[in-house]
PDB file of C-alpha atoms in Angstrom:
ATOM      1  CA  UNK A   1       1.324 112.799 -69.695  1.00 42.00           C
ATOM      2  CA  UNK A   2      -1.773 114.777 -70.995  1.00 50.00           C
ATOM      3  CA  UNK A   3      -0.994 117.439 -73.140  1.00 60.00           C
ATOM      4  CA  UNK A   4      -3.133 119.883 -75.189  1.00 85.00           C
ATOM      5  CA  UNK A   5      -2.174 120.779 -78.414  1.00 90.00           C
ATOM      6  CA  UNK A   6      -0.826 124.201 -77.587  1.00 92.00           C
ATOM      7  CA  UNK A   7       1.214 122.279 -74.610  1.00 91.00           C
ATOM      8  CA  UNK A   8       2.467 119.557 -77.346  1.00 91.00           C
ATOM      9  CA  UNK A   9       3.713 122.103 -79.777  1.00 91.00           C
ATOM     10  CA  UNK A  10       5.518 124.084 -77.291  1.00 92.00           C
ATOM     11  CA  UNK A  11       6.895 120.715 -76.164  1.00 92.00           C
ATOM     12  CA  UNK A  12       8.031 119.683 -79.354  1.00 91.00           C
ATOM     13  CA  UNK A  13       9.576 122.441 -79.908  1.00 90.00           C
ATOM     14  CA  UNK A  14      11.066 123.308 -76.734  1.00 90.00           C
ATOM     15  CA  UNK A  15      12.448 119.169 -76.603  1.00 91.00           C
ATOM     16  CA  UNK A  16      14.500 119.409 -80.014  1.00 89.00           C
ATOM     17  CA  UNK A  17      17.616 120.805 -79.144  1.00 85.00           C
ATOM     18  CA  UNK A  18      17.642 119.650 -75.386  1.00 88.00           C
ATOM     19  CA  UNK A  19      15.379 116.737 -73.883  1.00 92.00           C
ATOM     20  CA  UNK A  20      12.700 117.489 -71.007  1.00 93.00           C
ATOM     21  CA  UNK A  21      12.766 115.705 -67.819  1.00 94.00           C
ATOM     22  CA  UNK A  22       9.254 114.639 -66.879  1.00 94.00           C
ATOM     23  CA  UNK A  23       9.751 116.785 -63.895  1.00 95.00           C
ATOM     24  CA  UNK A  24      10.712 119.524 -65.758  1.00 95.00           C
ATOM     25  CA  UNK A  25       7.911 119.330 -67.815  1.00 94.00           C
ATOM     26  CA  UNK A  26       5.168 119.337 -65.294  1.00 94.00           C
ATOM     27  CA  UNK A  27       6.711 122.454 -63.334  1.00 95.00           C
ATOM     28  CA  UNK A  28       6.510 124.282 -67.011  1.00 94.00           C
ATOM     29  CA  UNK A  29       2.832 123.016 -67.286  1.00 93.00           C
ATOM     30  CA  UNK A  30       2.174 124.883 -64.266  1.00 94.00           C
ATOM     31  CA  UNK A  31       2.882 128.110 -65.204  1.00 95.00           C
ATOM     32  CA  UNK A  32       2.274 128.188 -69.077  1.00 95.00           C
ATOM     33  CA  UNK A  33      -0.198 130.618 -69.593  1.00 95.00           C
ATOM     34  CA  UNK A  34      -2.021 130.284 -73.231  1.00 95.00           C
ATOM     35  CA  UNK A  35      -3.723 133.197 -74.504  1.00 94.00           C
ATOM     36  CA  UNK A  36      -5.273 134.153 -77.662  1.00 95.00           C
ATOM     37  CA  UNK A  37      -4.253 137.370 -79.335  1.00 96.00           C
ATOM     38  CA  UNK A  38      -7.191 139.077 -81.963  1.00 97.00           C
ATOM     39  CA  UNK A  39      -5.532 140.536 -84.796  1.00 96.00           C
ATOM     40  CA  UNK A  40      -4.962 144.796 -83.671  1.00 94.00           C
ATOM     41  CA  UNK A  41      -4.629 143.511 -80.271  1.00 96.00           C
ATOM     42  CA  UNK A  42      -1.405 144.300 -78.283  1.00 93.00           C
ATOM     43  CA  UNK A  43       0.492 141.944 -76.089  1.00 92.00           C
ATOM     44  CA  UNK A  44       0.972 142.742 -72.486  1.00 90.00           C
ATOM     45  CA  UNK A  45       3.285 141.573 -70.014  1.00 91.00           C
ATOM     46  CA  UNK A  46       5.211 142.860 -67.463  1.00 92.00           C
ATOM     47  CA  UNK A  47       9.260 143.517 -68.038  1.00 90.00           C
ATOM     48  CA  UNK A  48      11.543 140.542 -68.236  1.00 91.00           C
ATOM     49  CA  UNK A  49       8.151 137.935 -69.232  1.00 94.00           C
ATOM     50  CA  UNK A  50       8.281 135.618 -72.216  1.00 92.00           C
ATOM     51  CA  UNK A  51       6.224 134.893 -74.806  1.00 94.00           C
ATOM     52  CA  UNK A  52       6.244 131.962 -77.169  1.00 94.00           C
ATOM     53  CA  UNK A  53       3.992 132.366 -80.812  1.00 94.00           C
ATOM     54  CA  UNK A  54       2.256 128.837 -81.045  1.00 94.00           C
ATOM     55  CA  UNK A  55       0.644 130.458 -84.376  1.00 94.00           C
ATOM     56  CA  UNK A  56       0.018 133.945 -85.571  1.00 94.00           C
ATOM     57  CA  UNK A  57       2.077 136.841 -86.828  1.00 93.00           C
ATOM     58  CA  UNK A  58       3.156 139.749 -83.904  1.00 94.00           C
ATOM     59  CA  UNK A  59       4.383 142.753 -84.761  1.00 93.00           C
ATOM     60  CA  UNK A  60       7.082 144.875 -83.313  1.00 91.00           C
ATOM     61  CA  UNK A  61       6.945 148.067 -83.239  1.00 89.00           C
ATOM     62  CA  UNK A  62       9.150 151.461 -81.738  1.00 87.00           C
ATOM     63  CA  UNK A  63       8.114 154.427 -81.120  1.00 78.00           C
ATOM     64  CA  UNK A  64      10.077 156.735 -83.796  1.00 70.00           C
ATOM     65  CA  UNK A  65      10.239 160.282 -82.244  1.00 69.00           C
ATOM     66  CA  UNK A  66      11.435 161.890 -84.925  1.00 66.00           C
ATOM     67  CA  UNK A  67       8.207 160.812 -87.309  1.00 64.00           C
ATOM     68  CA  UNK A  68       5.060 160.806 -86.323  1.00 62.00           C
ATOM     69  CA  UNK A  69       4.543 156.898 -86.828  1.00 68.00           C
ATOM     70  CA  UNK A  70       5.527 153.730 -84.808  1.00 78.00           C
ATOM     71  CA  UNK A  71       8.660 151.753 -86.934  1.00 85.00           C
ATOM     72  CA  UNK A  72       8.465 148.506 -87.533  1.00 88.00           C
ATOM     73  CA  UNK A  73      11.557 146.610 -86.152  1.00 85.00           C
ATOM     74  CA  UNK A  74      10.491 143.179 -86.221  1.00 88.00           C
ATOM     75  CA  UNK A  75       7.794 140.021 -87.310  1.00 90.00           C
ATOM     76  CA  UNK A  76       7.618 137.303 -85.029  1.00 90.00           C
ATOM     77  CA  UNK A  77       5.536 134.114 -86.171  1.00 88.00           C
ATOM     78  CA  UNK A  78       5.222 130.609 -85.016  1.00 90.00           C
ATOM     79  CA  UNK A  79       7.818 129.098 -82.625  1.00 88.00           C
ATOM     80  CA  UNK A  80       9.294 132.381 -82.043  1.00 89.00           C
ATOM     81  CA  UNK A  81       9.532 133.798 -78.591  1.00 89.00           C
ATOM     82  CA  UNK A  82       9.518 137.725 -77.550  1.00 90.00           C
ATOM     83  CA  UNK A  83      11.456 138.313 -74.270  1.00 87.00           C
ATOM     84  CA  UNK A  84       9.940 141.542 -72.973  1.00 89.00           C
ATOM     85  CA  UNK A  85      12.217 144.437 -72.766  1.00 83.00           C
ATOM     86  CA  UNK A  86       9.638 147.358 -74.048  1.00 73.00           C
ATOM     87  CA  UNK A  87      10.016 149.899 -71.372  1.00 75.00           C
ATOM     88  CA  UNK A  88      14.031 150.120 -71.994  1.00 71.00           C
ATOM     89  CA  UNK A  89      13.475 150.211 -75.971  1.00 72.00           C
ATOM     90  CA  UNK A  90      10.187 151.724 -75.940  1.00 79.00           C
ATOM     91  CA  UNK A  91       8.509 149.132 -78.135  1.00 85.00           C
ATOM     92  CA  UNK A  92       5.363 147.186 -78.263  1.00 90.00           C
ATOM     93  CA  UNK A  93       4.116 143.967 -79.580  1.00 93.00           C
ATOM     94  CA  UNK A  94       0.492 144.010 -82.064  1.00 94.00           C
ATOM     95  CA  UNK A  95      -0.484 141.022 -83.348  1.00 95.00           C
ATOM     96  CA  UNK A  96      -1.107 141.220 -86.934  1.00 93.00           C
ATOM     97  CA  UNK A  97      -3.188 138.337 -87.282  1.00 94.00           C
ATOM     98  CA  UNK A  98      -5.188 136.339 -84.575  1.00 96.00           C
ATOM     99  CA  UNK A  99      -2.616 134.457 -82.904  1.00 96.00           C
ATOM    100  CA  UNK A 100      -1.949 132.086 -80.319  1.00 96.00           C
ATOM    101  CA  UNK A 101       0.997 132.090 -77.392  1.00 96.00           C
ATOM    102  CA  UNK A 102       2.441 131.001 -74.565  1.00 95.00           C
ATOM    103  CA  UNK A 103       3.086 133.711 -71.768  1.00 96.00           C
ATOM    104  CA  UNK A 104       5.523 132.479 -69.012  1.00 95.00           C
ATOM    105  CA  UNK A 105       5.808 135.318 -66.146  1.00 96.00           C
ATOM    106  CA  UNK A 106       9.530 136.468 -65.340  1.00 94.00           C
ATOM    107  CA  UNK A 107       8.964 135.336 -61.677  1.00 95.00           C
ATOM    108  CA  UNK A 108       7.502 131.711 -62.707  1.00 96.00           C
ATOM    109  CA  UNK A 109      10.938 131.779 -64.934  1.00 93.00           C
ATOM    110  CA  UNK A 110      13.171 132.339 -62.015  1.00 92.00           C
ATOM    111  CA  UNK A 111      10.849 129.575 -60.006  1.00 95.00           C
ATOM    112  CA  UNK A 112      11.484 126.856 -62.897  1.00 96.00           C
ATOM    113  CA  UNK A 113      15.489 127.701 -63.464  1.00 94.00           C
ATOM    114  CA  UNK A 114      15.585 127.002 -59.056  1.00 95.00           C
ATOM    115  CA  UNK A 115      14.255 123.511 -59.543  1.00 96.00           C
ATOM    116  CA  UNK A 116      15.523 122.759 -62.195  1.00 96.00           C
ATOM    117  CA  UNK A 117      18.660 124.308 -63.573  1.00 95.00           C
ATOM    118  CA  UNK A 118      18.758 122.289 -67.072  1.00 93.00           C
ATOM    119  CA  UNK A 119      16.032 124.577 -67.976  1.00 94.00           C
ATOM    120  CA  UNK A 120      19.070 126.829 -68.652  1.00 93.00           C
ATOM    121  CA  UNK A 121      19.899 124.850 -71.599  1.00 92.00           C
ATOM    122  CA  UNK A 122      16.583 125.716 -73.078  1.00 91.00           C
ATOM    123  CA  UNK A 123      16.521 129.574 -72.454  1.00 90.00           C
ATOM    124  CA  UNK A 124      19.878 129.797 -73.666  1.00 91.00           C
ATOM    125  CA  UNK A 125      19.111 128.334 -77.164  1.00 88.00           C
ATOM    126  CA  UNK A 126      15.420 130.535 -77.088  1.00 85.00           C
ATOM    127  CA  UNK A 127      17.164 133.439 -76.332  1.00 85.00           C
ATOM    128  CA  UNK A 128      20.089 132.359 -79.371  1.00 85.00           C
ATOM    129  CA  UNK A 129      17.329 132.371 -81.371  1.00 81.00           C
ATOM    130  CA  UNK A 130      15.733 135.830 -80.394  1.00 77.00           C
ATOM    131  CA  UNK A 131      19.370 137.813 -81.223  1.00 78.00           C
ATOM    132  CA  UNK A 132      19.675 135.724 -84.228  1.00 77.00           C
ATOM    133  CA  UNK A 133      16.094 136.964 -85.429  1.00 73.00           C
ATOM    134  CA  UNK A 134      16.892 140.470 -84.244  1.00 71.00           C
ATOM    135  CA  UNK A 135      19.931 141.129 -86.030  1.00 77.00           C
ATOM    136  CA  UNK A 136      18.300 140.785 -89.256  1.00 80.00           C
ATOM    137  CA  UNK A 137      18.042 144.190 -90.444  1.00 76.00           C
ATOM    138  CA  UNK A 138      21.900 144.857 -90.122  1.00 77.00           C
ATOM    139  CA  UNK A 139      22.169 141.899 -93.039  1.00 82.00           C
ATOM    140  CA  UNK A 140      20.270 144.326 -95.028  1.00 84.00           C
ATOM    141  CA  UNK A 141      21.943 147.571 -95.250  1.00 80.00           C
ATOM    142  CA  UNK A 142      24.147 147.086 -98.146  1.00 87.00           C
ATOM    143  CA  UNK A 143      21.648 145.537-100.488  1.00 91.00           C
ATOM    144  CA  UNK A 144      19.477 147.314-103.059  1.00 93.00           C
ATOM    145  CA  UNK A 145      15.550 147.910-102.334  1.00 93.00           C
ATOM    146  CA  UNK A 146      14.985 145.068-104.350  1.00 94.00           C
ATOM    147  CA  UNK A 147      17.498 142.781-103.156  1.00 95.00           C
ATOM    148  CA  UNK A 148      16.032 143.334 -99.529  1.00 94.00           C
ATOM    149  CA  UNK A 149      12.451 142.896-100.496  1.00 95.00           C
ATOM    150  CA  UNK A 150      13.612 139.680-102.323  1.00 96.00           C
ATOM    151  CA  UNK A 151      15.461 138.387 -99.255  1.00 94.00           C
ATOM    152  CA  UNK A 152      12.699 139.501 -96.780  1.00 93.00           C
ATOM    153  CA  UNK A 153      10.351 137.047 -98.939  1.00 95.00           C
ATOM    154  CA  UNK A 154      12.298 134.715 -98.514  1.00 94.00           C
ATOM    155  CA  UNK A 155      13.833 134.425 -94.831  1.00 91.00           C
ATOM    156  CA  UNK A 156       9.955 135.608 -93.752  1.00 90.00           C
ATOM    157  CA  UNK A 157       7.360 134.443 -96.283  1.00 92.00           C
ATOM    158  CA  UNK A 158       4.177 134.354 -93.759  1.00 90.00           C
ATOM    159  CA  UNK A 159       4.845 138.015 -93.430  1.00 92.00           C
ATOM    160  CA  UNK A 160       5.831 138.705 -96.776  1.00 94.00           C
ATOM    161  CA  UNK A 161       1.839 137.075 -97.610  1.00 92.00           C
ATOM    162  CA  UNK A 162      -0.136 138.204 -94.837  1.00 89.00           C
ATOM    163  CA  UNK A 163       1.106 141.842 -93.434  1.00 92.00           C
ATOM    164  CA  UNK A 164       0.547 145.322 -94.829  1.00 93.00           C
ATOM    165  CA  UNK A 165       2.835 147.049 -97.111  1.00 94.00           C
ATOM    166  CA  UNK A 166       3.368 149.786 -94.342  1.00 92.00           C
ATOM    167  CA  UNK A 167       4.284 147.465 -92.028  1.00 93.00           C
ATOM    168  CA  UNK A 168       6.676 145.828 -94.774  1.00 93.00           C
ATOM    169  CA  UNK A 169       8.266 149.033 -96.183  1.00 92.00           C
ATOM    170  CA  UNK A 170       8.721 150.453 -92.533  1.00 89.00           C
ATOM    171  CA  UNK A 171      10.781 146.684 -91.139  1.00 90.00           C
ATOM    172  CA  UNK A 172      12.885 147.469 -94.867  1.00 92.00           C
ATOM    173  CA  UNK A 173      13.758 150.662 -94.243  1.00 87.00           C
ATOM    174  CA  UNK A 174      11.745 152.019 -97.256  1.00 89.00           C
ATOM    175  CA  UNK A 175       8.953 154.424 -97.793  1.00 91.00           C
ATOM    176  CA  UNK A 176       5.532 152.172 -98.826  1.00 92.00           C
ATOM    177  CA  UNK A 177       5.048 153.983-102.314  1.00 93.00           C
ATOM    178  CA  UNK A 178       8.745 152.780-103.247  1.00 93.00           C
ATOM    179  CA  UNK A 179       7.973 149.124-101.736  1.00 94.00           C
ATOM    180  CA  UNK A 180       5.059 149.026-103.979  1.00 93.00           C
ATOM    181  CA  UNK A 181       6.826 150.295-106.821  1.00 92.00           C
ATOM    182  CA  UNK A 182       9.511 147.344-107.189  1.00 91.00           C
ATOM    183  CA  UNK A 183       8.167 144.352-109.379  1.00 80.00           C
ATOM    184  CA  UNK A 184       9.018 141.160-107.638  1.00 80.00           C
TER     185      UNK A 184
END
């Protein structure tokens, strides 16, 4: 089986919780799109799509109608997927960096899962994954400034490095002058 390297890494990954048949595999090779994302770009897909990060750094943002600026809600780097729900939370996907991904349309989804129902197994544990990610900013709200921006470094270092302090202060729930004024 000939694979490129963006097919190989999404196989890995995809393969270490749940083998893929052969079979499997070359119906998913048929409707893997691979795209690359320059950094300020936005992602676009249609509702109920999904896209895997093969490398980069997207950003998630919400529209915040009380203030005047987009909240950040979310970083999603390499081997992390974004199931596309914007139009029912009003959100949007920028990638921060030039990235990398994987889009597979909702209707090539539905195609696979006929043929081949253990591909069930897989969405199940990518989707795990996405609500795991997600609920991240709930662990946050009892710790002090400090105590977030410590834990944020840690549990997401490539955007701790790479992405503004806006973006940062706005995913901690913090204004950026008090981010920047906490010595870590």
């Amino acid at each position: 089986m000939n694979r490129t390297d963006q097919e190989q890494q999404f196989f890995e990954y995809m393969s270490q919780n749940y083998p893929i048949p052969p079979k499997l595999w070359q119906e998913l090779k048929t409707v893997l799109e691979i795209k690359k994302i320059k950094k300020n770009r936005y992602l676009t897909a249609e509702q109920f799509d999904l896209h895997f990060i093969l490398d980069g750094m997207i950003i998630k943002r919400i529209e915040n109608e009380s203030e005047p600026h987009e909240e950040v809600v979310d970083f999603i780097s390499t081997n992390q997927l974004i199931y596309h729900i914007e139009k029912m939370d009003h959100s949007q996907f920028e990638a921060d960096v030039d990235s990398t991904v994987i889009l597979i349309r909702n209707s090539n989804l539905s195609k696979v899962l006929e043929k081949h129902p253990i591909f069930l197994n897989h969405l199940e544990h990518l989707f795990g994954e996405v609500l795991l990610r997600r609920s991240y900013r709930g662990k946050l709200i009892h710790l002090t400034a400090r105590e977030r921006i410590l834990k944020f470094k840690e549990d997401y270092p490539e955007a701790y490095k790479y992405c503004s302090v806006n973006d940062k202060s706005s995913f901690l729930g913090m204004t950026a002058a008090y981010y920047s004024n906490i010595n870590i």
